[in-house]
CSV table of C-alpha atoms in Angstrom, one decimal:
chain,number,residue,atom,x,y,z
S,1,MET,CA,228.7,159.9,152.0
S,2,ARG,CA,229.8,156.5,152.9
S,3,LYS,CA,229.3,157.1,156.5
S,4,ILE,CA,225.5,158.2,156.0
S,5,LEU,CA,224.9,155.3,153.9
S,6,SER,CA,226.4,152.8,156.4
S,7,SER,CA,224.3,154.6,159.3
S,8,VAL,CA,221.0,153.9,157.1
S,9,ILE,CA,222.0,150.1,156.6
S,10,CYS,CA,222.6,149.8,160.2
S,11,PHE,CA,219.4,151.5,161.1
S,12,ALA,CA,217.4,149.3,158.8
S,13,VAL,CA,219.1,146.2,160.0
S,14,MET,CA,218.2,146.9,163.6
S,15,ALA,CA,214.8,147.8,162.8
S,16,MET,CA,214.1,144.6,160.9
S,17,LEU,CA,215.7,142.7,164.0
S,18,ALA,CA,213.3,144.4,166.5
S,19,ALA,CA,210.4,143.6,164.2
S,20,GLY,CA,211.3,140.1,164.1
S,21,ALA,CA,211.7,140.0,167.7
S,22,MET,CA,208.4,141.5,168.4
S,23,ALA,CA,206.8,139.1,165.9
S,24,GLN,CA,208.3,136.2,167.4
S,25,GLY,CA,207.1,137.4,170.9
S,26,TYR,CA,203.3,137.6,169.7
S,27,GLU,CA,203.7,134.2,168.2
S,28,THR,CA,204.7,132.4,171.1
S,29,ARG,CA,202.7,134.3,173.8
S,30,GLY,CA,200.5,132.1,176.0
S,31,SER,CA,200.2,128.5,175.7
S,32,GLY,CA,203.5,128.1,173.8
S,33,HIS,CA,201.5,127.9,170.6
S,34,GLN,CA,201.2,130.4,167.9
S,35,ALA,CA,198.3,133.0,169.0
S,36,LYS,CA,194.9,131.6,168.1
S,37,LEU,CA,191.6,133.5,167.1
S,38,PRO,CA,188.9,132.6,169.6
S,39,ASN,CA,185.6,130.9,168.9
S,40,ILE,CA,182.8,133.5,168.4
S,41,MET,CA,179.3,133.1,169.0
S,42,VAL,CA,177.0,136.0,168.1
S,43,VAL,CA,174.0,136.3,170.3
S,44,PRO,CA,171.2,139.1,170.9
S,45,TYR,CA,171.0,141.0,174.0
S,46,ILE,CA,170.0,138.6,177.0
S,47,ASN,CA,168.1,139.8,180.1
S,48,GLU,CA,169.7,137.2,182.5
S,49,GLN,CA,166.9,137.9,185.0
S,50,MET,CA,164.3,136.6,183.0
S,51,ASP,CA,163.7,132.7,182.9
S,52,THR,CA,163.4,132.6,178.9
S,53,SER,CA,163.3,129.1,177.4
S,54,PRO,CA,165.3,128.7,174.3
S,55,SER,CA,162.3,127.8,172.3
S,56,ASP,CA,160.9,131.0,173.5
S,57,LEU,CA,163.7,133.1,172.4
S,58,ARG,CA,164.1,131.3,169.1
S,59,THR,CA,160.3,132.4,168.4
S,60,PHE,CA,161.1,136.1,169.1
S,61,ILE,CA,164.1,136.1,166.7
S,62,ASP,CA,161.9,134.3,164.0
S,63,ASN,CA,159.5,137.0,164.3
S,64,ASN,CA,162.2,139.8,164.3
S,65,PRO,CA,163.8,140.1,160.7
S,66,MET,CA,165.8,143.2,161.7
S,67,LEU,CA,167.6,140.9,164.5
S,68,GLN,CA,167.8,137.9,162.1
S,69,LEU,CA,169.8,140.1,159.7
S,70,ALA,CA,172.0,141.5,162.4
S,71,LEU,CA,172.7,138.3,164.0
S,72,SER,CA,173.7,136.7,160.6
S,73,LYS,CA,175.7,139.7,159.2
S,74,VAL,CA,177.7,139.9,162.0
S,75,LYS,CA,178.4,136.3,162.4
S,76,GLU,CA,179.3,136.6,158.6
S,77,SER,CA,181.7,139.5,159.0
S,78,PHE,CA,183.9,137.4,162.1
S,79,SER,CA,183.9,134.2,159.6
S,80,LEU,CA,185.3,136.6,156.6
S,81,ASN,CA,188.1,138.0,159.2
S,82,GLY,CA,189.0,134.4,159.7
S,83,TYR,CA,187.5,133.7,163.1
S,84,PRO,CA,185.8,130.5,164.0
S,85,THR,CA,182.2,130.7,164.7
S,86,VAL,CA,179.4,128.9,166.6
S,87,ASP,CA,176.1,129.3,165.1
S,88,PHE,CA,173.7,130.4,167.8
S,89,ILE,CA,170.5,130.2,165.7
S,90,GLY,CA,171.6,126.5,164.9
S,91,LEU,CA,172.0,125.9,168.6
S,92,LEU,CA,168.7,127.3,169.3
S,93,ARG,CA,166.9,125.1,166.7
S,94,SER,CA,168.8,122.1,167.9
S,95,GLN,CA,167.1,122.2,171.2
S,96,ARG,CA,163.6,121.5,169.8
S,97,ASN,CA,162.2,118.7,171.9
S,98,SER,CA,165.2,117.7,173.2
S,99,SER,CA,165.8,116.5,176.7
S,100,MET,CA,168.8,118.9,177.1
S,101,ALA,CA,166.0,122.0,176.7
S,102,GLN,CA,164.1,120.3,179.4
S,103,ALA,CA,167.1,120.2,181.5
S,104,TYR,CA,167.6,123.7,181.1
S,105,ARG,CA,164.3,124.7,182.6
S,106,GLY,CA,164.5,125.5,186.2
S,107,ALA,CA,168.2,126.1,186.0
S,108,ALA,CA,170.1,128.0,188.8
S,109,SER,CA,171.0,130.6,186.3
S,110,ASN,CA,169.3,131.9,183.1
S,111,PRO,CA,168.8,128.8,180.7
S,112,ILE,CA,169.9,130.8,177.7
S,113,ILE,CA,173.2,131.3,179.4
S,114,LYS,CA,173.7,127.6,180.4
S,115,MET,CA,172.8,126.7,176.9
S,116,MET,CA,175.5,129.3,175.5
S,117,GLN,CA,178.3,128.1,178.0
S,118,SER,CA,177.5,124.6,176.7
S,119,SER,CA,178.7,125.6,173.2
S,120,LYS,CA,182.3,125.9,174.1
S,121,ALA,CA,182.3,129.6,172.5
S,122,ASP,CA,185.4,131.4,173.9
S,123,ILE,CA,183.6,134.9,173.1
S,124,PHE,CA,180.5,135.9,173.2
S,125,VAL,CA,179.4,139.0,171.0
S,126,TYR,CA,176.0,140.6,172.1
S,127,ILE,CA,174.1,142.5,169.5
S,128,THR,CA,171.4,145.1,170.1
S,129,PRO,CA,169.9,146.8,166.9
S,130,ARG,CA,167.8,150.1,167.3
S,131,ILE,CA,166.1,152.2,165.1
S,132,ILE,CA,166.3,156.0,165.9
S,133,LYS,CA,163.6,158.1,164.3
S,134,ASN,CA,164.2,161.9,163.9
S,135,GLY,CA,161.1,163.5,162.3
S,136,ALA,CA,160.6,161.8,158.8
S,137,THR,CA,163.9,160.3,158.9
S,138,SER,CA,165.4,157.3,160.5
S,139,GLN,CA,168.6,155.6,161.3
S,140,ALA,CA,169.8,152.2,162.7
S,141,ILE,CA,172.6,151.9,165.4
S,142,VAL,CA,173.9,148.5,166.3
S,143,MET,CA,175.7,148.1,169.6
S,144,LEU,CA,178.2,145.1,169.8
S,145,ASP,CA,179.7,144.2,173.2
S,146,ALA,CA,182.4,141.3,172.8
S,147,GLN,CA,182.7,139.6,176.4
S,148,ASP,CA,184.6,136.4,177.5
S,149,ALA,CA,182.2,133.7,177.7
S,150,TYR,CA,183.3,132.5,181.0
S,151,THR,CA,184.4,135.4,183.1
S,152,ARG,CA,182.1,138.0,181.4
S,153,GLU,CA,184.7,140.3,180.8
S,154,SER,CA,184.2,142.9,178.0
S,155,PHE,CA,186.9,142.7,175.4
S,156,ALA,CA,185.7,145.2,173.0
S,157,ASN,CA,182.4,147.4,172.3
S,158,ALA,CA,181.3,149.6,169.6
S,159,ASN,CA,178.2,151.5,167.9
S,160,PHE,CA,177.9,151.3,164.2
S,161,SER,CA,175.2,153.4,162.5
S,162,SER,CA,173.6,154.2,159.3
S,163,ASP,CA,173.1,157.6,157.7
S,164,GLN,CA,169.5,158.9,158.0
S,165,PHE,CA,167.0,158.1,155.4
S,166,GLU,CA,163.4,158.9,154.8
S,167,THR,CA,162.3,155.1,155.0
S,168,SER,CA,160.7,152.5,157.4
S,169,ASP,CA,162.7,149.7,156.2
S,170,SER,CA,164.7,148.7,159.5
S,171,VAL,CA,166.1,145.6,157.9
S,172,ARG,CA,167.8,148.0,155.1
S,173,LEU,CA,169.2,150.5,157.8
S,174,VAL,CA,170.6,147.8,159.9
S,175,ASN,CA,172.3,146.3,156.7
S,176,MET,CA,173.9,149.5,156.0
S,177,ALA,CA,175.0,150.2,159.9
S,178,LEU,CA,176.6,147.0,159.8
S,179,ASP,CA,178.7,147.7,156.6
S,180,ASN,CA,180.6,150.1,158.9
S,181,ILE,CA,182.1,147.4,161.3
S,182,SER,CA,185.5,148.6,161.4
S,183,ARG,CA,188.9,146.1,161.7
S,184,ASN,CA,189.6,147.8,164.9
S,185,PHE,CA,186.8,146.3,166.6
S,186,PHE,CA,188.2,142.7,165.7
S,187,GLY,CA,191.8,144.0,166.4
S,188,GLN,CA,190.5,144.9,170.1
S,189,ILE,CA,189.1,141.4,170.5
S,190,GLU,CA,192.3,139.8,169.2
S,191,GLU,CA,194.7,141.9,171.6
S,192,ARG,CA,192.3,141.4,174.5
S,193,PHE,CA,192.2,137.4,173.8
S,194,ALA,CA,196.0,137.2,173.3
S,195,ASP,CA,196.5,138.8,176.8
S,196,LEU,CA,193.8,136.3,178.1
S,197,VAL,CA,196.1,133.4,176.7
S,198,ALA,CA,199.2,134.8,178.2
S,199,SER,CA,198.0,135.3,181.6
S,200,GLY,CA,195.2,132.7,181.8
S,201,ARG,CA,191.6,132.8,183.0
S,202,THR,CA,190.6,133.7,186.3
S,203,ILE,CA,188.3,131.3,188.4
S,204,VAL,CA,186.4,132.5,191.5
S,205,ALA,CA,185.5,129.7,194.0
S,206,ARG,CA,183.6,129.8,197.2
S,207,MET,CA,183.7,126.8,199.5
S,208,TYR,CA,181.2,126.3,202.5
S,209,VAL,CA,180.7,123.6,205.4
S,210,LYS,CA,177.2,122.6,205.0
S,211,GLU,CA,175.0,123.7,207.9
S,212,GLY,CA,175.1,120.7,210.6
S,213,CYS,CA,178.4,119.6,209.7
S,214,GLU,CA,181.2,120.1,212.5
S,215,MET,CA,184.3,120.9,210.6
S,216,SER,CA,185.9,124.2,210.3
S,217,PHE,CA,188.2,125.5,207.7
S,218,TYR,CA,190.5,126.6,210.7
S,219,ASP,CA,191.1,122.7,211.6
S,220,GLY,CA,194.3,120.9,211.2
S,221,PHE,CA,194.4,119.1,207.7
S,222,GLY,CA,196.7,116.8,206.0
S,223,ALA,CA,200.3,115.5,207.2
S,224,THR,CA,201.3,119.2,208.1
S,225,GLY,CA,198.3,120.1,210.3
S,226,ASP,CA,197.9,123.7,208.5
S,227,ASP,CA,194.4,125.2,208.0
S,228,LEU,CA,192.6,125.0,204.7
S,229,GLY,CA,193.4,128.1,203.6
S,230,THR,CA,197.2,127.7,204.0
S,231,LEU,CA,197.3,124.4,202.2
S,232,LEU,CA,195.2,125.9,199.3
S,233,ASN,CA,197.7,128.6,198.8
S,234,TYR,CA,200.4,126.3,198.7
S,235,TYR,CA,198.4,124.1,196.2
S,236,PHE,CA,197.8,127.1,194.0
S,237,ALA,CA,201.4,127.9,193.9
S,238,GLU,CA,202.4,124.5,192.6
S,239,ASN,CA,199.1,123.8,190.4
S,240,ALA,CA,197.7,127.2,189.4
S,241,TYR,CA,198.5,128.7,185.9
S,242,HIS,CA,201.9,130.6,186.4
S,243,GLY,CA,201.3,129.9,190.1
S,244,THR,CA,198.5,132.6,190.4
S,245,GLY,CA,196.0,131.8,193.1
S,246,GLU,CA,195.3,133.0,196.6
S,247,VAL,CA,192.6,132.4,199.5
S,248,THR,CA,191.2,136.0,199.8
S,249,ALA,CA,188.8,135.5,202.6
S,250,ILE,CA,188.5,132.7,205.4
S,251,GLU,CA,186.0,132.2,208.1
S,252,ASP,CA,185.1,129.0,210.1
S,253,TYR,CA,182.4,127.6,207.6
S,254,TYR,CA,183.1,129.7,204.4
S,255,MET,CA,186.3,130.4,202.2
S,256,ASP,CA,186.6,132.6,199.0
S,257,MET,CA,189.5,132.2,196.4
S,258,SER,CA,190.5,132.8,193.0
S,259,PHE,CA,192.9,131.2,190.8
S,260,LYS,CA,193.9,131.2,187.1
S,261,ILE,CA,193.6,128.3,184.9
S,262,PRO,CA,195.2,128.1,181.0
S,263,VAL,CA,192.9,128.8,178.0
S,264,TYR,CA,194.7,126.1,176.0
S,265,GLU,CA,196.5,123.0,177.1
S,266,GLU,CA,200.4,123.5,177.0
S,267,GLN,CA,201.1,120.3,175.0
S,268,THR,CA,198.2,119.9,172.5
S,269,GLY,CA,196.9,123.3,172.1
S,270,ARG,CA,193.4,122.1,172.8
S,271,PRO,CA,191.1,124.4,174.7
S,272,VAL,CA,191.0,123.7,178.4
S,273,PRO,CA,187.5,122.8,179.7
S,274,MET,CA,186.1,124.7,182.4
S,275,THR,CA,185.5,121.4,184.2
S,276,TYR,CA,189.3,121.6,184.8
S,277,ALA,CA,188.9,124.2,187.7
S,278,MET,CA,186.4,122.1,189.4
S,279,SER,CA,188.6,118.9,188.6
S,280,MET,CA,191.6,120.9,190.2
S,281,LEU,CA,189.7,121.6,193.6
S,282,ARG,CA,188.4,118.2,193.7
S,283,LYS,CA,191.6,116.4,193.5
S,284,PHE,CA,192.8,119.0,196.5
S,285,LEU,CA,190.0,118.1,198.9
S,286,ARG,CA,190.2,114.4,198.3
S,287,GLY,CA,193.8,114.6,199.2
S,288,VAL,CA,193.5,116.8,202.3
S,289,LEU,CA,189.6,115.8,203.8
S,290,PRO,CA,189.5,113.2,206.8
S,291,SER,CA,187.1,110.6,206.2
S,292,ASP,CA,184.7,111.9,208.3
S,293,TYR,CA,183.7,114.5,205.7
S,294,LYS,CA,183.2,114.5,201.8
S,295,ILE,CA,182.4,116.8,198.8
S,296,GLY,CA,178.9,117.7,198.7
S,297,LYS,CA,176.8,119.8,196.4
S,298,THR,CA,178.8,121.8,193.8
S,299,ASP,CA,177.7,124.3,191.2
S,300,THR,CA,179.4,125.8,188.4
S,301,ASN,CA,178.4,129.0,186.8
S,302,GLY,CA,180.9,130.2,184.1
S,303,ALA,CA,184.0,131.1,186.0
S,304,GLN,CA,182.4,130.9,189.4
S,305,ILE,CA,182.2,127.7,191.5
S,306,ASP,CA,180.5,126.8,194.8
S,307,ILE,CA,181.5,124.1,196.7
S,308,TYR,CA,180.0,122.6,199.9
S,309,ILE,CA,181.7,120.1,202.6
S,310,GLU,CA,179.3,118.0,204.5
S,311,ASP,CA,179.5,115.0,206.8
S,312,ASN,CA,180.2,111.6,205.5
S,313,VAL,CA,177.1,109.9,206.5
S,314,GLU,CA,178.1,106.5,204.8
S,315,LEU,CA,180.6,105.8,207.1
């Protein structure tokens, strides 16, 4: 009997130690700070091929009570589960008659997406409510898709539905569907975001030599005289998050690369701005480009960067 009791106590102690180790590993993953919940912005599904202005989308939402309720209720669900949230409707309304709203018009990418990326949300939760009619009855289905705000990688997606009722009250049906949001949906987001914090966010960059410029990426650069691709690989090994980065394609006038940046600053725990990636590349180029050349046009769209090198005509 004593041997059995001793074995049970030993097993219990080992289980507690193992659980403590797992908890400690989770709390310290990523940037060295306790795992954080991401900033969430709940948004309607947006067709990125359409040049919709913030004011047009605001009008559409104001005239759609079913969508208004869905946006409000899903945002409230995230808040009740401890997530910090960004108010998409408030952001839209703040664009009224602002110079920022005018600046978004004619942008290279969808103006709504540009506005969303300026919000500093970590994750966009796209929401699409639908009403399905089956004879005399109707049912609401609400689709949710949580995506990384910068890479657009999907973290979690799910459909939540109401029962079927003999009613034309679409707002009531959507409300009942969203009463069924499960804890599992939030858990998927938390797990994927913790993985992102641990591994870093992937940036994809493309570098071009502007037409008419005689520079080649195969030229010798810097003190070592290596081509630009080789020097970039050395630079990523020293400066990219976890040393993860590489040039994936190189030609005379074109170069493709990817590298990791942290989600949070190591010392302060503050979110790393997406300008950090562009700053890394600018710092590298300033250190290796001969005075005959300079950084020209640059463009950032989420986690994608385009940089052009051109002649330094000021010399």
